[in-house]
């Protein structure tokens, strides 16, 4: 069944008022017709099966699906050059990320335009629909690396991926994981500067490795989030935990 | 240090004859100069530190690095539409794959042109250099799904990723892994057909899950290879194994 995300004010009792864009998407792009069913998501964890009317949709039933990770996962990602971040936002969303915090590192100082932020939020929304999530990840406004450290200071389990040196592998570090939220930080092309690594460690981060090969800035967040999601989901499914 | 891949016949004793393309790459693109050092790889696991002469390079020393996975990992990947496979080849190489076997599935019948295969092999070579690998992965000619099953029949540990149903998570399945090679098969957009899944199971494949969310054909191979590489490398580094 096709999926679309609504905002809270669109829902009144059992009726959802469709925006012009949603009508275009549902009737023109997806070629659905009046009377067809679809899934409406509020982007915060609730989903309904709805029946399409002309410019509204009637809620048929609450949907009981759960494709979200059991804990909150925040990705701190240094903004890379070019359009790589589109792909990072899309695949991080597919892999279950809760919050994305873009960061201006010493090696990646470019501040994105409001249009870019808008674009990334749209990509997150589309990817949440396509990967059948209940929650649309939050993409925060970019902050400095120092601010990213401060903003996540409350979280005990914070990991900084580094390309060099010989820290423990992220997968091994995740075996000791105990709390209800997790922060993973991925550097820009060329890696974090040693000053940034030192600051992160002083702030309570644990440095981890993603393996022996050098990953691109586009691949590293996926590799890290794949491991995090797998550990969280294969443990919660298994009887050994 | 900059890296480039040579073919066996370029090396005579301690001297490497540089091709015109390599000279262009080293001197024009990378802006290296006579007397500078670089790393030459034979694409099969050996690397040397060399000193550049005009149209040749002199071997200074054998390089003792090891960024390869401890076992052979074959990725069977259904060829997706569009240019997605460029990205699959690039990131699979970064994540340590040994062999890529493109497969024509019932949902992806397009046979790629020789130019495309050539392009993918070039991407694999570039990605091997950039991710600092010693081996350039082998990209085989595309085969039918049945042939892919036959070609890998000797390997005991073979996993077929499926998007639906509720099989064990790949990460959990990998805990029981024992042998010296591994095959992972990833379907096209829309997943394997049930006929393909049945055939793979009959041929000895184990079905596995990559988590609760639906991953795109571009993301699924990365997620699977991230888990495989992490299990192989975090175990081989840890004292518990």
Short mmCIF file of C-alpha atoms in Angstrom, two decimals:
data_model
loop_
_atom_site.label_atom_id
_atom_site.label_comp_id
_atom_site.label_asym_id
_atom_site.label_seq_id
_atom_site.Cartn_x
_atom_site.Cartn_y
_atom_site.Cartn_z
CA UNK A 1 0.00 0.00 0.00
CA UNK A 2 1.28 3.51 -0.82
CA UNK A 3 2.38 5.76 2.04
CA UNK A 4 2.35 9.50 2.69
CA UNK A 5 3.27 11.70 5.64
CA UNK A 6 0.82 14.24 7.10
CA UNK A 7 1.29 17.09 9.57
CA UNK A 8 -0.73 17.09 12.86
CA UNK A 9 -3.09 19.92 11.86
CA UNK A 10 -4.28 17.99 8.80
CA UNK A 11 -6.07 15.47 11.01
CA UNK A 12 -9.47 16.31 12.51
CA UNK A 13 -11.13 13.38 14.31
CA UNK A 14 -11.20 10.52 11.77
CA UNK A 15 -10.69 12.76 8.74
CA UNK A 16 -7.45 13.88 7.13
CA UNK A 17 -7.51 17.00 4.95
CA UNK A 18 -5.14 16.47 2.00
CA UNK A 19 -2.84 19.27 0.82
CA UNK A 20 -2.64 20.13 -2.89
CA UNK A 21 0.79 18.47 -3.07
CA UNK A 22 -0.54 15.29 -1.48
CA UNK A 23 -3.48 15.20 -3.87
CA UNK A 24 -1.10 15.62 -6.79
CA UNK A 25 1.19 12.90 -5.41
CA UNK A 26 -1.60 10.44 -4.67
CA UNK A 27 -3.81 10.93 -7.73
CA UNK A 28 -1.34 12.00 -10.42
CA UNK A 29 2.00 10.49 -9.45
CA UNK A 30 0.82 7.27 -7.79
CA UNK A 31 -2.36 7.12 -9.96
CA UNK A 32 -4.56 6.19 -7.02
CA UNK A 33 -8.30 6.79 -7.31
CA UNK A 34 -11.12 7.82 -5.02
CA UNK A 35 -11.97 4.88 -2.77
CA UNK A 36 -8.42 3.46 -2.85
CA UNK A 37 -6.62 2.81 0.40
CA UNK A 38 -3.24 4.15 1.48
CA UNK A 39 -1.19 4.53 4.64
CA UNK A 40 -0.98 7.94 6.33
CA UNK A 41 1.89 8.53 8.75
CA UNK A 42 2.13 11.39 11.23
CA UNK A 43 5.94 11.20 11.13
CA UNK A 44 6.09 10.62 14.88
CA UNK A 45 5.30 6.95 15.10
CA UNK A 46 1.60 6.61 14.32
CA UNK A 47 0.23 5.18 11.08
CA UNK A 48 -3.32 4.73 9.80
CA UNK A 49 -4.89 2.90 6.90
CA UNK A 50 -7.03 5.51 5.17
CA UNK A 51 -9.53 5.57 2.31
CA UNK A 52 -9.09 8.39 -0.18
CA UNK A 53 -12.00 10.78 -0.83
CA UNK A 54 -11.58 13.74 -3.17
CA UNK A 55 -9.55 16.18 -1.07
CA UNK A 56 -9.51 14.24 2.15
CA UNK A 57 -8.88 10.73 3.49
CA UNK A 58 -11.00 8.86 6.05
CA UNK A 59 -9.21 6.84 8.69
CA UNK A 60 -10.20 3.16 8.50
CA UNK A 61 -7.95 1.77 11.18
CA UNK A 62 -4.86 2.39 13.26
CA UNK A 63 -1.93 0.47 11.84
CA UNK A 64 0.14 -1.66 14.13
CA UNK A 65 3.55 -1.83 12.55
CA UNK A 66 6.91 -1.34 14.11
CA UNK A 67 9.92 -0.75 11.92
CA UNK A 68 11.69 1.69 14.25
CA UNK A 69 14.87 0.98 16.17
CA UNK A 70 14.25 0.34 19.89
CA UNK A 71 16.37 3.34 20.96
CA UNK A 72 17.17 6.83 19.72
CA UNK A 73 20.20 7.04 17.39
CA UNK A 74 21.78 10.41 16.59
CA UNK A 75 24.20 10.77 13.67
CA UNK A 76 26.70 13.63 13.89
CA UNK A 77 28.03 13.98 10.35
CA UNK A 78 30.61 16.45 9.12
CA UNK A 79 29.15 18.12 6.04
CA UNK A 80 31.02 16.81 2.99
CA UNK A 81 31.66 18.73 -0.20
CA UNK A 82 29.37 18.36 -3.20
CA UNK A 83 26.05 16.55 -3.12
CA UNK A 84 27.20 13.57 -1.06
CA UNK A 85 25.03 14.60 1.88
CA UNK A 86 21.85 13.86 -0.11
CA UNK A 87 22.90 10.23 -0.17
CA UNK A 88 23.93 10.25 3.51
CA UNK A 89 20.51 11.59 4.57
CA UNK A 90 18.67 9.10 2.35
CA UNK A 91 20.51 6.00 3.46
CA UNK A 92 20.78 7.01 7.13
CA UNK A 93 16.99 7.35 7.10
CA UNK A 94 16.60 3.90 5.56
CA UNK A 95 18.88 2.46 8.21
CA UNK A 96 16.75 3.85 11.05
CA UNK A 97 18.49 7.03 12.27
CA UNK A 98 16.43 9.20 14.65
CA UNK A 99 18.27 12.53 14.43
CA UNK A 100 20.86 13.89 12.01
CA UNK A 101 23.09 16.69 13.26
CA UNK A 102 25.20 18.14 10.40
CA UNK A 103 28.45 19.55 11.68
CA UNK A 104 30.94 22.09 10.37
CA UNK A 105 34.33 20.55 11.06
CA UNK A 106 37.75 22.13 10.71
CA UNK A 107 38.04 20.34 7.34
CA UNK A 108 34.50 21.13 6.15
CA UNK A 109 33.56 24.71 6.84
CA UNK A 110 30.91 25.35 4.21
CA UNK A 111 27.59 26.37 5.68
CA UNK A 112 24.66 25.00 3.66
CA UNK A 113 21.93 27.30 2.34
CA UNK A 114 18.37 27.16 3.74
CA UNK A 115 17.39 25.59 0.38
CA UNK A 116 19.81 22.72 0.97
CA UNK A 117 18.43 22.10 4.47
CA UNK A 118 14.93 22.12 3.01
CA UNK A 119 16.04 19.64 0.36
CA UNK A 120 17.62 17.29 2.91
CA UNK A 121 14.45 17.37 5.04
CA UNK A 122 12.40 16.49 1.96
CA UNK A 123 14.77 13.60 1.19
CA UNK A 124 14.44 12.34 4.78
CA UNK A 125 10.65 12.42 4.46
CA UNK A 126 10.65 10.56 1.14
CA UNK A 127 13.15 7.98 2.38
CA UNK A 128 11.08 7.41 5.55
CA UNK A 129 8.04 6.70 3.37
CA UNK A 130 9.92 4.39 1.00
CA UNK A 131 11.64 2.42 3.73
CA UNK A 132 8.29 2.07 5.56
CA UNK A 133 9.28 3.87 8.73
CA UNK A 134 6.81 5.39 11.17
CA UNK A 135 9.08 8.29 12.11
CA UNK A 136 10.64 10.92 9.85
CA UNK A 137 14.15 11.59 11.21
CA UNK A 138 14.83 15.09 12.49
CA UNK A 139 17.47 16.98 10.54
CA UNK A 140 18.80 19.70 12.83
CA UNK A 141 20.38 22.96 11.67
CA UNK A 142 24.16 22.63 11.23
CA UNK A 143 26.30 23.52 14.24
CA UNK A 144 30.01 23.76 14.97
CA UNK A 145 31.83 20.64 16.12
CA UNK A 146 32.09 22.08 19.64
CA UNK A 147 28.36 22.72 19.77
CA UNK A 148 27.72 19.15 18.57
CA UNK A 149 29.76 17.89 21.51
CA UNK A 150 27.81 20.09 23.94
CA UNK A 151 24.39 19.26 22.44
CA UNK A 152 24.93 15.53 22.91
CA UNK A 153 26.62 15.75 26.33
CA UNK A 154 23.69 14.07 28.08
CA UNK A 155 24.12 10.83 26.13
CA UNK A 156 26.46 8.35 27.74
CA UNK A 157 27.14 6.14 24.71
CA UNK A 158 28.88 8.37 22.19
CA UNK A 159 31.23 7.01 19.52
CA UNK A 160 33.62 8.91 17.27
CA UNK A 161 34.66 6.97 14.13
CA UNK A 162 38.32 7.51 13.25
CA UNK A 163 40.11 6.25 10.14
CA UNK A 164 43.61 5.93 11.57
CA UNK A 165 45.12 4.50 14.70
CA UNK A 166 43.96 1.22 16.10
CA UNK A 167 40.88 1.74 18.27
CA UNK A 168 38.36 -0.99 19.02
CA UNK A 169 35.96 -1.85 16.18
CA UNK A 170 32.52 -0.21 16.52
CA UNK A 171 30.89 -3.66 16.47
CA UNK A 172 32.97 -4.79 19.45
CA UNK A 173 32.26 -1.53 21.32
CA UNK A 174 28.51 -1.96 20.80
CA UNK A 175 28.57 -5.23 22.74
CA UNK A 176 28.87 -3.21 25.95
CA UNK A 177 26.04 -0.92 25.02
CA UNK A 178 23.41 -0.44 27.72
CA UNK A 179 21.50 2.83 27.53
CA UNK A 180 18.48 4.20 25.71
CA UNK A 181 20.19 6.45 23.25
CA UNK A 182 23.36 6.49 21.24
CA UNK A 183 25.39 9.06 19.32
CA UNK A 184 27.71 8.22 16.43
CA UNK A 185 30.00 10.84 14.86
CA UNK A 186 31.47 10.49 11.36
CA UNK A 187 34.16 12.82 10.05
CA UNK A 188 34.61 14.51 6.68
CA UNK A 189 36.77 13.28 3.79
CA UNK A 190 40.26 13.24 5.28
CA UNK A 191 38.96 12.46 8.76
CA UNK A 192 38.62 14.51 11.93
CA UNK A 193 41.62 16.67 12.82
CA UNK A 194 43.62 15.50 15.84
CA UNK A 195 42.36 18.57 17.72
CA UNK A 196 38.78 17.48 17.08
CA UNK A 197 39.53 13.92 18.18
CA UNK A 198 41.12 15.22 21.40
CA UNK A 199 38.15 17.47 22.13
CA UNK A 200 35.68 14.64 21.53
CA UNK A 201 37.57 12.30 23.85
CA UNK A 202 37.72 15.03 26.54
CA UNK A 203 33.97 15.44 26.14
CA UNK A 204 33.38 11.72 26.77
CA UNK A 205 33.38 10.17 23.30
CA UNK A 206 34.88 6.74 22.69
CA UNK A 207 36.95 6.43 19.49
CA UNK A 208 36.06 3.44 17.32
CA UNK A 209 37.15 1.91 14.01
CA UNK A 210 35.00 0.94 11.03
CA UNK A 211 37.57 -1.55 9.77
CA UNK A 212 40.94 -1.57 8.08
CA UNK A 213 40.02 0.07 4.79
CA UNK A 214 39.56 3.80 4.26
CA UNK A 215 35.86 4.57 3.69
CA UNK A 216 34.57 7.59 1.82
CA UNK A 217 32.50 10.18 3.72
CA UNK A 218 29.46 8.81 1.86
CA UNK A 219 30.06 5.20 2.88
CA UNK A 220 31.20 5.56 6.51
CA UNK A 221 27.81 6.70 7.96
CA UNK A 222 26.09 3.75 6.25
CA UNK A 223 28.61 1.26 7.55
CA UNK A 224 28.27 2.62 11.10
CA UNK A 225 24.46 2.78 11.06
CA UNK A 226 24.21 -0.70 9.52
CA UNK A 227 26.14 -2.08 12.49
CA UNK A 228 24.14 -0.10 15.05
CA UNK A 229 20.77 -1.12 13.59
CA UNK A 230 21.84 -4.75 13.27
CA UNK A 231 23.08 -4.96 16.87
CA UNK A 232 19.89 -3.34 18.18
CA UNK A 233 17.56 -5.47 16.04
CA UNK A 234 19.26 -8.83 16.06
CA UNK A 235 19.61 -8.68 19.84
CA UNK A 236 16.04 -7.59 20.44
CA UNK A 237 14.85 -10.48 18.24
CA UNK A 238 17.08 -13.11 19.75
CA UNK A 239 16.43 -15.03 22.91
CA UNK A 240 19.98 -14.69 24.11
CA UNK A 241 19.52 -11.11 25.17
CA UNK B 1 51.41 8.35 -0.10
CA UNK B 2 49.65 8.08 -3.48
CA UNK B 3 48.78 4.64 -4.82
CA UNK B 4 48.48 3.08 -8.27
CA UNK B 5 47.83 -0.42 -9.56
CA UNK B 6 50.18 -2.14 -12.01
CA UNK B 7 49.80 -5.30 -14.10
CA UNK B 8 52.30 -8.19 -13.62
CA UNK B 9 54.15 -7.66 -16.94
CA UNK B 10 55.03 -4.08 -15.95
CA UNK B 11 57.42 -5.34 -13.27
CA UNK B 12 60.91 -6.59 -14.20
CA UNK B 13 63.11 -7.36 -11.22
CA UNK B 14 63.11 -4.20 -9.07
CA UNK B 15 61.90 -1.91 -11.83
CA UNK B 16 58.33 -1.04 -12.84
CA UNK B 17 57.71 0.27 -16.34
CA UNK B 18 54.98 2.95 -16.19
CA UNK B 19 52.26 3.09 -18.85
CA UNK B 20 51.37 6.39 -20.51
CA UNK B 21 48.15 6.55 -18.45
CA UNK B 22 50.05 5.99 -15.22
CA UNK B 23 52.59 8.68 -16.10
CA UNK B 24 49.75 11.08 -16.84
CA UNK B 25 48.00 10.15 -13.58
CA UNK B 26 51.12 10.40 -11.43
CA UNK B 27 52.75 13.49 -12.93
CA UNK B 28 49.80 15.50 -14.22
CA UNK B 29 46.82 14.52 -12.07
CA UNK B 30 48.62 13.89 -8.78
CA UNK B 31 51.40 16.39 -9.58
CA UNK B 32 54.13 14.09 -8.32
CA UNK B 33 57.71 14.69 -9.49
CA UNK B 34 60.71 12.60 -10.37
CA UNK B 35 62.20 11.25 -7.14
CA UNK B 36 58.87 11.27 -5.29
CA UNK B 37 57.69 8.09 -3.64
CA UNK B 38 54.39 6.30 -4.20
CA UNK B 39 52.83 2.90 -3.54
CA UNK B 40 52.51 0.41 -6.39
CA UNK B 41 49.99 -2.43 -5.97
CA UNK B 42 49.84 -5.56 -8.10
CA UNK B 43 46.10 -5.91 -7.39
CA UNK B 44 46.62 -9.37 -5.94
CA UNK B 45 47.84 -8.57 -2.46
CA UNK B 46 51.39 -7.26 -2.86
CA UNK B 47 52.37 -3.62 -2.46
CA UNK B 48 55.69 -1.84 -2.84
CA UNK B 49 56.99 1.59 -1.98
CA UNK B 50 58.54 2.89 -5.20
CA UNK B 51 60.51 5.92 -6.28
CA UNK B 52 59.42 7.56 -9.52
CA UNK B 53 61.88 7.93 -12.38
CA UNK B 54 60.80 9.37 -15.70
CA UNK B 55 58.86 6.51 -17.30
CA UNK B 56 59.53 3.89 -14.65
CA UNK B 57 59.53 3.42 -10.89
CA UNK B 58 62.19 1.71 -8.79
CA UNK B 59 61.09 -0.57 -5.98
CA UNK B 60 62.43 0.68 -2.63
CA UNK B 61 60.79 -1.84 -0.34
CA UNK B 62 58.01 -4.38 0.01
CA UNK B 63 55.12 -2.87 1.93
CA UNK B 64 53.78 -4.81 4.82
CA UNK B 65 50.18 -3.73 5.11
CA UNK B 66 47.11 -5.81 5.50
CA UNK B 67 43.74 -4.22 4.85
CA UNK B 68 42.10 -7.29 3.33
CA UNK B 69 39.36 -9.35 4.95
CA UNK B 70 40.65 -12.68 6.34
CA UNK B 71 38.38 -14.74 4.06
CA UNK B 72 36.97 -14.52 0.54
CA UNK B 73 33.61 -12.72 0.28
CA UNK B 74 31.52 -12.99 -2.89
CA UNK B 75 28.66 -10.59 -3.52
CA UNK B 76 25.90 -11.83 -5.82
CA UNK B 77 23.97 -8.69 -6.76
CA UNK B 78 20.96 -8.47 -9.02
CA UNK B 79 21.68 -5.75 -11.56
CA UNK B 80 19.51 -2.73 -10.71
CA UNK B 81 18.16 -0.24 -13.20
CA UNK B 82 19.96 3.02 -13.92
CA UNK B 83 23.45 3.81 -12.67
CA UNK B 84 23.01 2.44 -9.15
CA UNK B 85 25.49 -0.36 -9.79
CA UNK B 86 28.35 2.16 -10.07
CA UNK B 87 27.76 2.99 -6.42
CA UNK B 88 27.35 -0.68 -5.43
CA UNK B 89 30.71 -1.61 -7.02
CA UNK B 90 32.45 1.39 -5.44
CA UNK B 91 31.20 0.88 -1.90
CA UNK B 92 31.41 -2.94 -1.99
CA UNK B 93 35.08 -2.52 -2.92
CA UNK B 94 35.63 -0.11 -0.03
CA UNK B 95 34.02 -2.59 2.33
CA UNK B 96 36.38 -5.38 1.31
CA UNK B 97 34.48 -7.59 -1.17
CA UNK B 98 36.62 -10.16 -3.03
CA UNK B 99 34.36 -11.01 -5.98
CA UNK B 100 31.27 -9.36 -7.43
CA UNK B 101 28.94 -11.55 -9.47
CA UNK B 102 26.25 -9.44 -11.20
CA UNK B 103 23.09 -11.44 -11.74
CA UNK B 104 20.14 -11.13 -14.08
CA UNK B 105 17.11 -11.82 -11.90
CA UNK B 106 13.50 -12.31 -12.97
CA UNK B 107 12.91 -8.65 -11.98
CA UNK B 108 16.09 -7.29 -13.59
CA UNK B 109 16.71 -8.76 -17.02
CA UNK B 110 18.79 -6.03 -18.64
CA UNK B 111 22.13 -7.29 -19.83
CA UNK B 112 24.85 -4.65 -19.45
CA UNK B 113 27.03 -3.59 -22.39
CA UNK B 114 30.77 -4.44 -22.50
CA UNK B 115 31.37 -0.70 -21.91
CA UNK B 116 29.44 -0.88 -18.63
CA UNK B 117 31.44 -3.88 -17.44
CA UNK B 118 34.62 -2.05 -18.39
CA UNK B 119 33.40 0.98 -16.42
CA UNK B 120 32.57 -1.09 -13.32
CA UNK B 121 36.00 -2.74 -13.42
CA UNK B 122 37.62 0.70 -13.61
CA UNK B 123 35.54 1.86 -10.64
CA UNK B 124 36.59 -1.24 -8.65
CA UNK B 125 40.24 -0.47 -9.39
CA UNK B 126 39.93 3.19 -8.38
CA UNK B 127 38.00 2.32 -5.22
CA UNK B 128 40.61 -0.31 -4.28
CA UNK B 129 43.32 2.34 -4.58
CA UNK B 130 41.39 4.97 -2.61
CA UNK B 131 40.37 2.63 0.18
CA UNK B 132 43.99 1.38 0.43
CA UNK B 133 43.32 -2.24 -0.42
CA UNK B 134 45.94 -4.67 -1.70
CA UNK B 135 43.49 -6.58 -3.92
CA UNK B 136 41.30 -5.27 -6.73
CA UNK B 137 38.01 -7.18 -6.49
CA UNK B 138 37.11 -9.38 -9.44
CA UNK B 139 33.99 -8.31 -11.28
CA UNK B 140 32.70 -11.37 -13.15
CA UNK B 141 30.57 -11.26 -16.29
CA UNK B 142 26.85 -11.24 -15.48
CA UNK B 143 25.12 -14.62 -15.28
CA UNK B 144 21.57 -15.85 -14.76
CA UNK B 145 20.35 -16.39 -11.23
CA UNK B 146 20.47 -20.18 -11.73
CA UNK B 147 24.08 -19.98 -12.91
CA UNK B 148 24.94 -17.85 -9.88
CA UNK B 149 23.57 -20.61 -7.64
CA UNK B 150 25.61 -23.26 -9.49
CA UNK B 151 28.81 -21.19 -9.59
CA UNK B 152 28.82 -20.77 -5.82
CA UNK B 153 27.68 -24.31 -4.97
CA UNK B 154 31.04 -25.21 -3.42
CA UNK B 155 30.70 -22.57 -0.70
CA UNK B 156 28.94 -23.77 2.43
CA UNK B 157 28.10 -20.39 3.96
CA UNK B 158 25.71 -18.75 1.50
CA UNK B 159 23.16 -16.13 2.56
CA UNK B 160 20.22 -14.74 0.59
CA UNK B 161 18.94 -11.38 1.88
CA UNK B 162 15.15 -11.13 1.74
CA UNK B 163 13.07 -8.03 2.51
CA UNK B 164 9.90 -9.76 3.70
CA UNK B 165 9.10 -12.61 6.02
CA UNK B 166 10.85 -12.94 9.33
CA UNK B 167 14.15 -14.78 8.86
CA UNK B 168 17.07 -14.49 11.25
CA UNK B 169 19.07 -11.27 11.03
CA UNK B 170 22.29 -11.59 8.99
CA UNK B 171 24.31 -10.45 12.03
CA UNK B 172 22.89 -13.29 14.14
CA UNK B 173 23.48 -15.82 11.33
CA UNK B 174 27.11 -14.74 11.03
CA UNK B 175 27.76 -15.80 14.63
CA UNK B 176 27.71 -19.42 13.47
CA UNK B 177 30.06 -18.77 10.61
CA UNK B 178 33.01 -21.17 10.36
CA UNK B 179 34.47 -21.58 6.87
CA UNK B 180 36.99 -19.79 4.67
CA UNK B 181 34.64 -18.21 2.21
CA UNK B 182 31.22 -16.67 2.20
CA UNK B 183 28.60 -15.73 -0.38
CA UNK B 184 25.97 -13.02 0.12
CA UNK B 185 23.15 -12.48 -2.40
CA UNK B 186 21.20 -9.20 -2.64
CA UNK B 187 18.06 -8.88 -4.74
CA UNK B 188 16.88 -6.14 -7.08
CA UNK B 189 14.46 -3.32 -6.25
CA UNK B 190 11.28 -5.17 -5.32
CA UNK B 191 13.21 -8.14 -3.95
CA UNK B 192 13.79 -11.67 -5.24
CA UNK B 193 10.71 -13.44 -6.63
CA UNK B 194 9.39 -16.27 -4.47
CA UNK B 195 10.53 -18.71 -7.17
CA UNK B 196 14.09 -17.38 -6.86
CA UNK B 197 13.97 -17.62 -3.07
CA UNK B 198 12.76 -21.23 -3.30
CA UNK B 199 15.50 -22.15 -5.77
CA UNK B 200 18.18 -20.55 -3.60
CA UNK B 201 16.98 -22.41 -0.51
CA UNK B 202 16.92 -25.69 -2.47
CA UNK B 203 20.48 -24.94 -3.56
CA UNK B 204 21.61 -24.54 0.07
CA UNK B 205 21.26 -20.81 0.74
CA UNK B 206 20.12 -19.57 4.14
CA UNK B 207 17.62 -16.66 4.01
CA UNK B 208 18.51 -13.71 6.24
CA UNK B 209 17.11 -10.29 7.10
CA UNK B 210 18.86 -6.91 6.99
CA UNK B 211 16.43 -5.39 9.50
CA UNK B 212 12.86 -4.20 9.65
CA UNK B 213 13.03 -1.34 7.19
CA UNK B 214 12.93 -1.68 3.40
CA UNK B 215 16.37 -0.88 1.95
CA UNK B 216 16.98 0.30 -1.60
CA UNK B 217 18.99 -1.91 -3.97
CA UNK B 218 21.85 0.60 -3.57
CA UNK B 219 21.86 0.44 0.24
CA UNK B 220 21.30 -3.27 0.91
CA UNK B 221 24.70 -4.53 -0.38
CA UNK B 222 26.47 -1.93 1.76
CA UNK B 223 24.51 -2.86 4.85
CA UNK B 224 25.25 -6.57 4.34
CA UNK B 225 28.96 -6.10 3.56
CA UNK B 226 29.38 -3.70 6.52
CA UNK B 227 28.13 -6.46 8.83
CA UNK B 228 30.26 -9.16 7.21
CA UNK B 229 33.45 -7.08 7.31
CA UNK B 230 32.79 -5.99 10.89
CA UNK B 231 32.19 -9.54 12.13
CA UNK B 232 35.33 -10.81 10.38
CA UNK B 233 37.52 -7.94 11.56
CA UNK B 234 36.25 -7.33 15.05
CA UNK B 235 36.51 -11.05 15.83
CA UNK B 236 39.97 -11.42 14.38
CA UNK B 237 41.11 -8.44 16.48
CA UNK B 238 39.46 -9.52 19.69
CA UNK B 239 40.89 -11.93 22.18
CA UNK B 240 37.59 -13.73 22.63
CA UNK B 241 37.88 -15.52 19.32
#
